[in-house]
PDB file of C-alpha atoms and ligand atoms in Angstrom:
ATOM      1  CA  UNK A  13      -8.046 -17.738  -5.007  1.00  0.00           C
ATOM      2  CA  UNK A  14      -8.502 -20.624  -2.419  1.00  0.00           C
ATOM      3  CA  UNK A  15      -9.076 -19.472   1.316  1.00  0.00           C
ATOM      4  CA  UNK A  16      -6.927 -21.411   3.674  1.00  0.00           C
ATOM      5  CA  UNK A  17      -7.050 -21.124   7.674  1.00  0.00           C
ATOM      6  CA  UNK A  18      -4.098 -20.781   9.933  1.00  0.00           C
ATOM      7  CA  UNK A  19      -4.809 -22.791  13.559  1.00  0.00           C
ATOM      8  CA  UNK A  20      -2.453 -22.956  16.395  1.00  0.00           C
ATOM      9  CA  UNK A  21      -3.673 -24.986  19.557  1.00  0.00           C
ATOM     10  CA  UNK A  22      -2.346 -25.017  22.989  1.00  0.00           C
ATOM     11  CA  UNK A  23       0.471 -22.904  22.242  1.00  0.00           C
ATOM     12  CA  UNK A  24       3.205 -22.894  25.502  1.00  0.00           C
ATOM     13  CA  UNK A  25       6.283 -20.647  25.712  1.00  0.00           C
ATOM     14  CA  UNK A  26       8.411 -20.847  28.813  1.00  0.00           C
ATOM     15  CA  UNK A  27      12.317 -19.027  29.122  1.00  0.00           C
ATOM     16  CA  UNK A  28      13.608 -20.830  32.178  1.00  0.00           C
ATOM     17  CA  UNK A  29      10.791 -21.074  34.532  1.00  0.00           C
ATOM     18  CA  UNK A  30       9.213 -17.362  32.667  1.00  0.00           C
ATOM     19  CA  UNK A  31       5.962 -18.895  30.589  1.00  0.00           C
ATOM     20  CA  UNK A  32       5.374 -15.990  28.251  1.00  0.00           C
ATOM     21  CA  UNK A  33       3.296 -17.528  26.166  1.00  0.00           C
ATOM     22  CA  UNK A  34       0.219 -19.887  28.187  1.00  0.00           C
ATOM     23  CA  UNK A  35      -1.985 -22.146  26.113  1.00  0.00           C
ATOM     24  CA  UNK A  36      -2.292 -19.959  23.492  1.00  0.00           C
ATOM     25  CA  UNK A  37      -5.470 -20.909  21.032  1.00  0.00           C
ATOM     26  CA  UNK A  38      -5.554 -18.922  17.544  1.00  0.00           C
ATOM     27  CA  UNK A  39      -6.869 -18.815  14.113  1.00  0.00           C
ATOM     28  CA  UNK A  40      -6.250 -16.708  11.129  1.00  0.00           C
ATOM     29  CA  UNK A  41      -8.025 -16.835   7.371  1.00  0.00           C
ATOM     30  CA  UNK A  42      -6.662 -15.539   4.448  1.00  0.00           C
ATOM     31  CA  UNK A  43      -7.810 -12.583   3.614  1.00  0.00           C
ATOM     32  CA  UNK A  44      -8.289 -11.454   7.431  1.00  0.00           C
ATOM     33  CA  UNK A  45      -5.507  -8.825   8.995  1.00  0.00           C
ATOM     34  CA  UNK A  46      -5.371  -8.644  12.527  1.00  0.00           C
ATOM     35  CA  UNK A  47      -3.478  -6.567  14.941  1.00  0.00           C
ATOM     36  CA  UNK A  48      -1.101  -7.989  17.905  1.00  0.00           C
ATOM     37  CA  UNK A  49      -1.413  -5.414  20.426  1.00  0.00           C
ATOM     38  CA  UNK A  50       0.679  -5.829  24.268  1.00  0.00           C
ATOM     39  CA  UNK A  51       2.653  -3.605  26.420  1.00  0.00           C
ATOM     40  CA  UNK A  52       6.641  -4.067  25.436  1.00  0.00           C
ATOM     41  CA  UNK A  53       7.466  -7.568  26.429  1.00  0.00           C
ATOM     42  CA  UNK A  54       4.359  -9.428  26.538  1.00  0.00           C
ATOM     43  CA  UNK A  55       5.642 -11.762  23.918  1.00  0.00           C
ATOM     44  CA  UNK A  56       4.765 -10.548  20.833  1.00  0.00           C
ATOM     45  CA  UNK A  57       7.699 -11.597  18.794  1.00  0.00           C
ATOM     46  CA  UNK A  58       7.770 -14.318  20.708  1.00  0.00           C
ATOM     47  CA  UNK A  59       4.028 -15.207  18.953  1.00  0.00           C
ATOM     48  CA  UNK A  60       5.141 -14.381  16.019  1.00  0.00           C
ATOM     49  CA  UNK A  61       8.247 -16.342  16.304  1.00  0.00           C
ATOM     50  CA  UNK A  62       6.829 -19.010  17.254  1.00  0.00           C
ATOM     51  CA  UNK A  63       3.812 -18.997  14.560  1.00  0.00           C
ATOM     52  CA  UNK A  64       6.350 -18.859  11.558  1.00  0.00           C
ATOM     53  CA  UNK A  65       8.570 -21.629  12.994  1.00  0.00           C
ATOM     54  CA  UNK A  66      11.632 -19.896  13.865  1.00  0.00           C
ATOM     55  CA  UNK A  67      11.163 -20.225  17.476  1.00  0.00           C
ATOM     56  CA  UNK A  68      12.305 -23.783  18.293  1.00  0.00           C
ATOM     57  CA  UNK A  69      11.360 -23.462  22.061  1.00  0.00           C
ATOM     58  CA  UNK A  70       7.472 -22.841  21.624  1.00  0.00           C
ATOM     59  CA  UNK A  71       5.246 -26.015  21.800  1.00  0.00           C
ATOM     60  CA  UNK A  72       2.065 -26.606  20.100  1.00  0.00           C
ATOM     61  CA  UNK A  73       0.032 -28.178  17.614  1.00  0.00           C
ATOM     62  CA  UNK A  74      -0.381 -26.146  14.336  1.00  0.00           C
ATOM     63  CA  UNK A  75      -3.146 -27.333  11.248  1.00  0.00           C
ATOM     64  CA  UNK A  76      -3.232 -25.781   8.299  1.00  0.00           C
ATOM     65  CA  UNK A  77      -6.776 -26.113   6.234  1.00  0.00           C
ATOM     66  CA  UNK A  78      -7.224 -29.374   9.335  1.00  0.00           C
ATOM     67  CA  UNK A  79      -3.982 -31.097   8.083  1.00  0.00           C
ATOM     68  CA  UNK A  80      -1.504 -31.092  10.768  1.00  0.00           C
ATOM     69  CA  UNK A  81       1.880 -29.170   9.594  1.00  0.00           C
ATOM     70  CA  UNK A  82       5.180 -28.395  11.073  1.00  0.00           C
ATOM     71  CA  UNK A  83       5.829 -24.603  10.813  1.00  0.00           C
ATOM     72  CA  UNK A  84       9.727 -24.999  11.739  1.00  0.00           C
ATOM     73  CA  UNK A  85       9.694 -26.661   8.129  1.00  0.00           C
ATOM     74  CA  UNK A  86      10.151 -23.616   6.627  1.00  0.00           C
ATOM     75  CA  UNK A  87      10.815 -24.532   3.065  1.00  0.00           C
ATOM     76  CA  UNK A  88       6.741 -26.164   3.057  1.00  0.00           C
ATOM     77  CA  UNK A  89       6.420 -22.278   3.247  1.00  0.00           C
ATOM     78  CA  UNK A  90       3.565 -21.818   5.843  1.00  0.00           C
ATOM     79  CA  UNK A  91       4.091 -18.741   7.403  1.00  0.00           C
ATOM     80  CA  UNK A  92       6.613 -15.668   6.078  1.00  0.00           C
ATOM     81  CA  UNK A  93       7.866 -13.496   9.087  1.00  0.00           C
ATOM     82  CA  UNK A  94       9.141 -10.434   8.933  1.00  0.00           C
ATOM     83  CA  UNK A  95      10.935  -9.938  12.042  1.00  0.00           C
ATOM     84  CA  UNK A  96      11.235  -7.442  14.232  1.00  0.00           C
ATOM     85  CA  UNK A  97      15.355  -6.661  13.667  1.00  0.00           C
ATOM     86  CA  UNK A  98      17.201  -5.460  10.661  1.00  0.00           C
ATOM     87  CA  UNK A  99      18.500  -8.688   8.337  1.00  0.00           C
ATOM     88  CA  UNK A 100      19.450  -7.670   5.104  1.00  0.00           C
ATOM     89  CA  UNK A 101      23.226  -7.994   4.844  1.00  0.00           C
ATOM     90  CA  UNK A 102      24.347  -4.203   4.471  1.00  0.00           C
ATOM     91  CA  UNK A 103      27.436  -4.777   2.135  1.00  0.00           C
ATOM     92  CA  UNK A 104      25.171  -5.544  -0.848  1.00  0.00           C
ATOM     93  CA  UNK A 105      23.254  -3.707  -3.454  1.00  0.00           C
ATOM     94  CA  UNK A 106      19.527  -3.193  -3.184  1.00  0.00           C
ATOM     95  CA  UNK A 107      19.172  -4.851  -6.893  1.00  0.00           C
ATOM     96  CA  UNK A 108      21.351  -8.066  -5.786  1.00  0.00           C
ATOM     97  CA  UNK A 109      19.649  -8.382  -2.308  1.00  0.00           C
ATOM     98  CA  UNK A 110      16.266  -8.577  -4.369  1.00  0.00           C
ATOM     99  CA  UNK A 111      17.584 -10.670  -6.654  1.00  0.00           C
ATOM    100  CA  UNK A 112      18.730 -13.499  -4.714  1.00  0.00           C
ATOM    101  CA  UNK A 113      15.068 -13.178  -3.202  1.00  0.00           C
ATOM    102  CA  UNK A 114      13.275 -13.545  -6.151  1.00  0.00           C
ATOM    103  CA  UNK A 115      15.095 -15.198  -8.827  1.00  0.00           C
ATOM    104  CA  UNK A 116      11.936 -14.191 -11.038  1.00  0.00           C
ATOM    105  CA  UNK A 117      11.308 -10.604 -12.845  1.00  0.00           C
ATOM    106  CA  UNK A 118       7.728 -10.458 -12.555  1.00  0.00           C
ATOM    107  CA  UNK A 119       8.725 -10.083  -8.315  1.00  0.00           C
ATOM    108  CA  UNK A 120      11.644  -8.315  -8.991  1.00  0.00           C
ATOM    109  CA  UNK A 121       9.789  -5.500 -10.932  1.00  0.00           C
ATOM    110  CA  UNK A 122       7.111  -5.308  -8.221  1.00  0.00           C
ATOM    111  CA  UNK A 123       9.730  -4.231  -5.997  1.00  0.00           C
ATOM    112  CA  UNK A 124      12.424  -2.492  -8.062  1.00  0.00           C
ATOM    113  CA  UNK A 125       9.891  -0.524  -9.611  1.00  0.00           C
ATOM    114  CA  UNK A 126       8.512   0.429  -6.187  1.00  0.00           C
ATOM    115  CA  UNK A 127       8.299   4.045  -6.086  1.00  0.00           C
ATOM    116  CA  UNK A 128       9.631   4.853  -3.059  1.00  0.00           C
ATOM    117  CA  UNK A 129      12.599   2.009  -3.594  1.00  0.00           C
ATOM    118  CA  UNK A 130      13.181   2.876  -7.319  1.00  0.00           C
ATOM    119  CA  UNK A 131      16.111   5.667  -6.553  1.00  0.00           C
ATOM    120  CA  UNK A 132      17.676   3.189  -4.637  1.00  0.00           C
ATOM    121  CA  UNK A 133      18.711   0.287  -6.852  1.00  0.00           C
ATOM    122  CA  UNK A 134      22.616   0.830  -6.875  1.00  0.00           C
ATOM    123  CA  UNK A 135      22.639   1.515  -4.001  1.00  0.00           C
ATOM    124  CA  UNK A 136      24.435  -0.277  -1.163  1.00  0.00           C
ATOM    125  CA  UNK A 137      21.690  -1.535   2.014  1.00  0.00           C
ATOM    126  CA  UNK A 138      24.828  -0.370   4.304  1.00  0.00           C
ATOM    127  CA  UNK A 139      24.123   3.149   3.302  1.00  0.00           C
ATOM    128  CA  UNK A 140      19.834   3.191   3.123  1.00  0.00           C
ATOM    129  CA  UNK A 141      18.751   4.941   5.699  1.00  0.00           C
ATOM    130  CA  UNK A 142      16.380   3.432   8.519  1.00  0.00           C
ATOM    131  CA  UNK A 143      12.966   4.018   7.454  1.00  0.00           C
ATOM    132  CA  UNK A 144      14.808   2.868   3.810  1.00  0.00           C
ATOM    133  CA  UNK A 145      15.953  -0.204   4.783  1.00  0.00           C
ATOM    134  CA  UNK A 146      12.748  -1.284   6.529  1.00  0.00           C
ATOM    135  CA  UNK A 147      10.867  -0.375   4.139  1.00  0.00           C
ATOM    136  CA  UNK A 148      13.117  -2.927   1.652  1.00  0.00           C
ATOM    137  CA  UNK A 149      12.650  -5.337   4.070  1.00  0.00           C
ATOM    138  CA  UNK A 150       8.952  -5.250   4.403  1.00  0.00           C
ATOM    139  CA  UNK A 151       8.936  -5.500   0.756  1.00  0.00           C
ATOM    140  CA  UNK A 152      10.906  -8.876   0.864  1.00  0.00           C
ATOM    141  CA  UNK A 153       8.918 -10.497   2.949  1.00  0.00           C
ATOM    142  CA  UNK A 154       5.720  -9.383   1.698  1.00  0.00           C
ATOM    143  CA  UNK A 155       6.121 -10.928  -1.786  1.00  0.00           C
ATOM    144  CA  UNK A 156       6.924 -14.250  -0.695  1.00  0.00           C
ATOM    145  CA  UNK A 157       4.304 -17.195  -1.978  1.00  0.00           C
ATOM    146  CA  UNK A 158       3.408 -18.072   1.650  1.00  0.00           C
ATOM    147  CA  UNK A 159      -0.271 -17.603   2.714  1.00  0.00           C
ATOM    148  CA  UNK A 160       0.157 -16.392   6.040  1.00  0.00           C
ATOM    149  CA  UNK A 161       2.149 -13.149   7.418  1.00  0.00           C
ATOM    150  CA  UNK A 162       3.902 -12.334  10.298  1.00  0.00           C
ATOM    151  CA  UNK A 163       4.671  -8.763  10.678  1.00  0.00           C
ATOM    152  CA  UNK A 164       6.517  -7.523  13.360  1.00  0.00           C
ATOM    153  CA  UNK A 165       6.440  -3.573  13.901  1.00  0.00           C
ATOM    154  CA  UNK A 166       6.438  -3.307  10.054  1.00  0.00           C
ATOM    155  CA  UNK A 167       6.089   0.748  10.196  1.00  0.00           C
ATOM    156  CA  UNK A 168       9.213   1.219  12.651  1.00  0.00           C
ATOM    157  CA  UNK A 169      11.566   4.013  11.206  1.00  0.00           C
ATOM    158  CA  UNK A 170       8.715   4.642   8.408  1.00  0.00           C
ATOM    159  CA  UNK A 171       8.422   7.983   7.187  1.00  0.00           C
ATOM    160  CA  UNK A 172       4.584   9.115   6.793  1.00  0.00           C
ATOM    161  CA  UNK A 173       4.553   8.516   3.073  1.00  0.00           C
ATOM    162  CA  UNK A 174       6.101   4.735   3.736  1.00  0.00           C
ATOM    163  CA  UNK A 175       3.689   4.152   6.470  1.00  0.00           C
ATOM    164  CA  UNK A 176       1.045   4.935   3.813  1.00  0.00           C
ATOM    165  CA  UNK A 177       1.899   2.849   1.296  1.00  0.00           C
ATOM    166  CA  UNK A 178       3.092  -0.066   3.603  1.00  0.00           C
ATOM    167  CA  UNK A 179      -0.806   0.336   5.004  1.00  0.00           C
ATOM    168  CA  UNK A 180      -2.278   0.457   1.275  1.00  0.00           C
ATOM    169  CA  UNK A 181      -0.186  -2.668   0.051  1.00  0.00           C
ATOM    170  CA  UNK A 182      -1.475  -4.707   3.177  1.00  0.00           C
ATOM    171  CA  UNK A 183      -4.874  -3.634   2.165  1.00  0.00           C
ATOM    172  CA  UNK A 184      -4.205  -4.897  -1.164  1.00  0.00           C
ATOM    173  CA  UNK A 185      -2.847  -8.021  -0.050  1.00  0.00           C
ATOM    174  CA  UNK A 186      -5.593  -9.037   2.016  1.00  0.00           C
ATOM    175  CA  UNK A 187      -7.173 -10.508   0.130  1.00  0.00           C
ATOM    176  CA  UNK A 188      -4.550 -12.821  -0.416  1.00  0.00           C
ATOM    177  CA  UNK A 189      -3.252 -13.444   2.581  1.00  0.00           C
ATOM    178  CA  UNK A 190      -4.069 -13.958   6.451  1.00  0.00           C
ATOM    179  CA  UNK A 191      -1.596 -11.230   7.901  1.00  0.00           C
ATOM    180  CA  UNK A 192      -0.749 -10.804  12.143  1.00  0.00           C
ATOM    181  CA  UNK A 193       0.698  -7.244  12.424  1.00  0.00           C
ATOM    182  CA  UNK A 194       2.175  -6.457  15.805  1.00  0.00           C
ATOM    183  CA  UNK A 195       3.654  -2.466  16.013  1.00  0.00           C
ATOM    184  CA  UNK A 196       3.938  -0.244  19.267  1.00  0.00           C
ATOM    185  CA  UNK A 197       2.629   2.322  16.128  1.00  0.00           C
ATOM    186  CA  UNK A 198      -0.836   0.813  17.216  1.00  0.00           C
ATOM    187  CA  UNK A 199      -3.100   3.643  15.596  1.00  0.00           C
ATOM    188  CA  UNK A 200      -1.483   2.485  11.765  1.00  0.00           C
ATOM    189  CA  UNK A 201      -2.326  -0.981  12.755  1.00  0.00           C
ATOM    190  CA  UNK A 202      -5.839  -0.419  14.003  1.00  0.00           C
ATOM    191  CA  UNK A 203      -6.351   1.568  10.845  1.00  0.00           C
ATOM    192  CA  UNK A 204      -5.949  -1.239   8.839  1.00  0.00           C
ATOM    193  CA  UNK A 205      -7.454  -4.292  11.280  1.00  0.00           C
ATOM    194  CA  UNK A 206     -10.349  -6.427  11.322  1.00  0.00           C
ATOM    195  CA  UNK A 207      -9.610  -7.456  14.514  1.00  0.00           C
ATOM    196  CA  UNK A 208      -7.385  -7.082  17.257  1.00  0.00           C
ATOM    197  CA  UNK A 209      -5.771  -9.003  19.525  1.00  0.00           C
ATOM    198  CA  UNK A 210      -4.219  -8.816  22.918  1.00  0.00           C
ATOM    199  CA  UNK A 211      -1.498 -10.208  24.600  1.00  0.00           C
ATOM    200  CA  UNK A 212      -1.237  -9.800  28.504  1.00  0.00           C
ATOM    201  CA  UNK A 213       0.136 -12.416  31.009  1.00  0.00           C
ATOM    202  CA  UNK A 214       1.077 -15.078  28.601  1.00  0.00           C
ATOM    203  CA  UNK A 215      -2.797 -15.218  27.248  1.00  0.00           C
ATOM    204  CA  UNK A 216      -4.642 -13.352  23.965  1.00  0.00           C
ATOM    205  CA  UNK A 217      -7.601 -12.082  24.093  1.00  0.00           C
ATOM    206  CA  UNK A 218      -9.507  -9.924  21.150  1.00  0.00           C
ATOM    207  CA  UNK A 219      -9.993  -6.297  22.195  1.00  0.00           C
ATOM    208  CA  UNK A 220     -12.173  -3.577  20.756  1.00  0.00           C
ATOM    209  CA  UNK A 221     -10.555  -0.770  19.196  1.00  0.00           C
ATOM    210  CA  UNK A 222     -11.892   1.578  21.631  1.00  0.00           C
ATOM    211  CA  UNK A 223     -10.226  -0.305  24.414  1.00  0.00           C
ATOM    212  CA  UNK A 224      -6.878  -0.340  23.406  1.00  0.00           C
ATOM    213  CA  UNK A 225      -6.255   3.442  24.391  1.00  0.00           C
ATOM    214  CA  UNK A 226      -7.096   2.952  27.581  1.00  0.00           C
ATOM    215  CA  UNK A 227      -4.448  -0.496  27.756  1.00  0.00           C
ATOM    216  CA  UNK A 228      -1.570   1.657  26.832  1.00  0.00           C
ATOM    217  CA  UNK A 229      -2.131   4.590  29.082  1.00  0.00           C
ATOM    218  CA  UNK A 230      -2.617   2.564  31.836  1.00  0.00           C
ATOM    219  CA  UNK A 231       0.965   1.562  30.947  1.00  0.00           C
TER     220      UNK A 231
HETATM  221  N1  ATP B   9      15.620 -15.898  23.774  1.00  0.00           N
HETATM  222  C1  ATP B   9      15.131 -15.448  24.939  1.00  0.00           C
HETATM  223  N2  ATP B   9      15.566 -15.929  26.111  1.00  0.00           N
HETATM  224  C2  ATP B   9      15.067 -15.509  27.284  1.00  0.00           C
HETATM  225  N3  ATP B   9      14.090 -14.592  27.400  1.00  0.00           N
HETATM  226  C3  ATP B   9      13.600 -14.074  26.258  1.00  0.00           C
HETATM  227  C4  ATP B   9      14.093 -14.454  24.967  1.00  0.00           C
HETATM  228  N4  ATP B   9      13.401 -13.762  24.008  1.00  0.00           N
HETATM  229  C5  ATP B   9      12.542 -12.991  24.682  1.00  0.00           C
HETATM  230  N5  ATP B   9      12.656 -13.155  26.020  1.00  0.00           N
HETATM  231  C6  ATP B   9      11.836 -12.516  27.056  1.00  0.00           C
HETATM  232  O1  ATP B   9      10.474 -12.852  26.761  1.00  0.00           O
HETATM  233  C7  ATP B   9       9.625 -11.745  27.034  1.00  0.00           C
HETATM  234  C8  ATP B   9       8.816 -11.424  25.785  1.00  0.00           C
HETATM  235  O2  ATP B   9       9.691 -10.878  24.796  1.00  0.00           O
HETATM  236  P1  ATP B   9       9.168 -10.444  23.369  1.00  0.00           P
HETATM  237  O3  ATP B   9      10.319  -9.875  22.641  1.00  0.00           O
HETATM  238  O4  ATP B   9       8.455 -11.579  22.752  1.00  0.00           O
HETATM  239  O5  ATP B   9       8.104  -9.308  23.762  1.00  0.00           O
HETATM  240  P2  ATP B   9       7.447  -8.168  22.863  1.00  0.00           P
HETATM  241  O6  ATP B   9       6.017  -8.076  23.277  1.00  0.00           O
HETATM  242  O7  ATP B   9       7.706  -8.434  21.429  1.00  0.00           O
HETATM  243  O8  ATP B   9       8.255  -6.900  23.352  1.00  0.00           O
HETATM  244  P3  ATP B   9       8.555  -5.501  22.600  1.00  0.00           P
HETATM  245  O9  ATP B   9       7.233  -4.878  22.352  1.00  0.00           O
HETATM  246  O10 ATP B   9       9.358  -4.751  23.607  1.00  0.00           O
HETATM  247  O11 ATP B   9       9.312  -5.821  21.348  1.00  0.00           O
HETATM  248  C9  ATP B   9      10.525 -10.615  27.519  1.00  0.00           C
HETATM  249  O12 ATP B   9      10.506 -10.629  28.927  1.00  0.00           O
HETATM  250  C10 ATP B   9      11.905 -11.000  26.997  1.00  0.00           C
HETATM  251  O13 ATP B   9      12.909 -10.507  27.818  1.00  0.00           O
END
């Protein structure tokens, strides 16, 4: 499979006169996962808003493989984000939902046939439980065709078992795919991580696993 590479220059986020996000440089390769660490509000959805497009506020230049792109053009499919709220519509079935995703079977088996999902087909998402939903969710996202993947606080709600196999499909995926997880969870990221990142006062910085302990309990 090709490699492609993910760069972001001078990224700038300001709410009001609040700059969250300050000049932000960043890179990501498929088949590299890296974690997005920061205290609550440091602007980590706001990253990973604005790296898959759907933040409309953020400025910056983005290149994909050197060729200038414009990630709010979703539909060149860039950059899949799973965000960090619930968006499946609840008053639909779990086998329409994934459906309507993937219009394919080869997709729609790899999730159906999920193990932890497959009970759940006739189901309606209003009546999955948390961890349930999520875990529909992630798969959603995760199967898209898009190189690069935004995942914010994928294990939320997880049960162990989920967290497990959300980890192990990531790992699989890899490969693949250039993945940014952000989750306050930060021991099933750094599990999984090549690197780490970050993200204090607007600006990201990598951080050694055996710093990030001491970050958060200086909280
Ligand atoms: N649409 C918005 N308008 C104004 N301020 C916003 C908006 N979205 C986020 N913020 C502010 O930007 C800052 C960063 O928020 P963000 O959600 O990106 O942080 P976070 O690191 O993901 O936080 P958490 O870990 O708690 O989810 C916060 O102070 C938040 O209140």
């Amino acid at each position: 499979m090709d490699k492609h590479t993910l760069y972001i220059k001078n990224l700038q986020l300001s709410y009001g006169r609040k700059t969250i996000l300050d000049q932000i440089d960043f890179k990501l390769k498929t088949g590299d996962i890296h974690g997005l660490l920061g205290l609550n509000g440091a602007g980590k959805s706001s990253l990973m808003q604005s790296l898959s497009g759907s933040n409309k506020k953020a400025d910056y230049h983005a290149f994909v493989d050197e060729h200038s792109v414009d990630l709010t053009q979703q539909h060149l499919q860039h950059v899949a984000y799973l965000p960090q709220d619930p968006f499946v519509i609840k008053g639909v079935k779990v086998t329409d939902v994934v459906q309507f995703w993937y219009p394919d079977h080869e997709n729609q088996d790899k999730i159906l046939y999920e193990p932890m999902l497959h009970s759940m087909h006739h189901k309606k998402v209003g009546i999955l439980s948390m961890g349930e939903r999520r875990f529909l969710e992630f798969l959603l996202v995760f199967y898209l065709p898009h190189p690069f993947l935004m995942l914010d606080e994928p294990f939320s709600g997880l049960a162990p078992l989920q967290i497990q196999r959300v980890q192990e499909l990531i790992k699989e995926k890899g490969s693949q795919k250039g993945i940014l997880i952000s989750d306050h969870y930060y021991k099933n990221i750094l599990q999984i991580t090549s690197h780490n990142w970050m993200l204090r006062h607007g600006k990201l910085s990598l951080i050694k696993t055996d710093e990030v302990d001491k970050v958060y309990r200086k909280k």
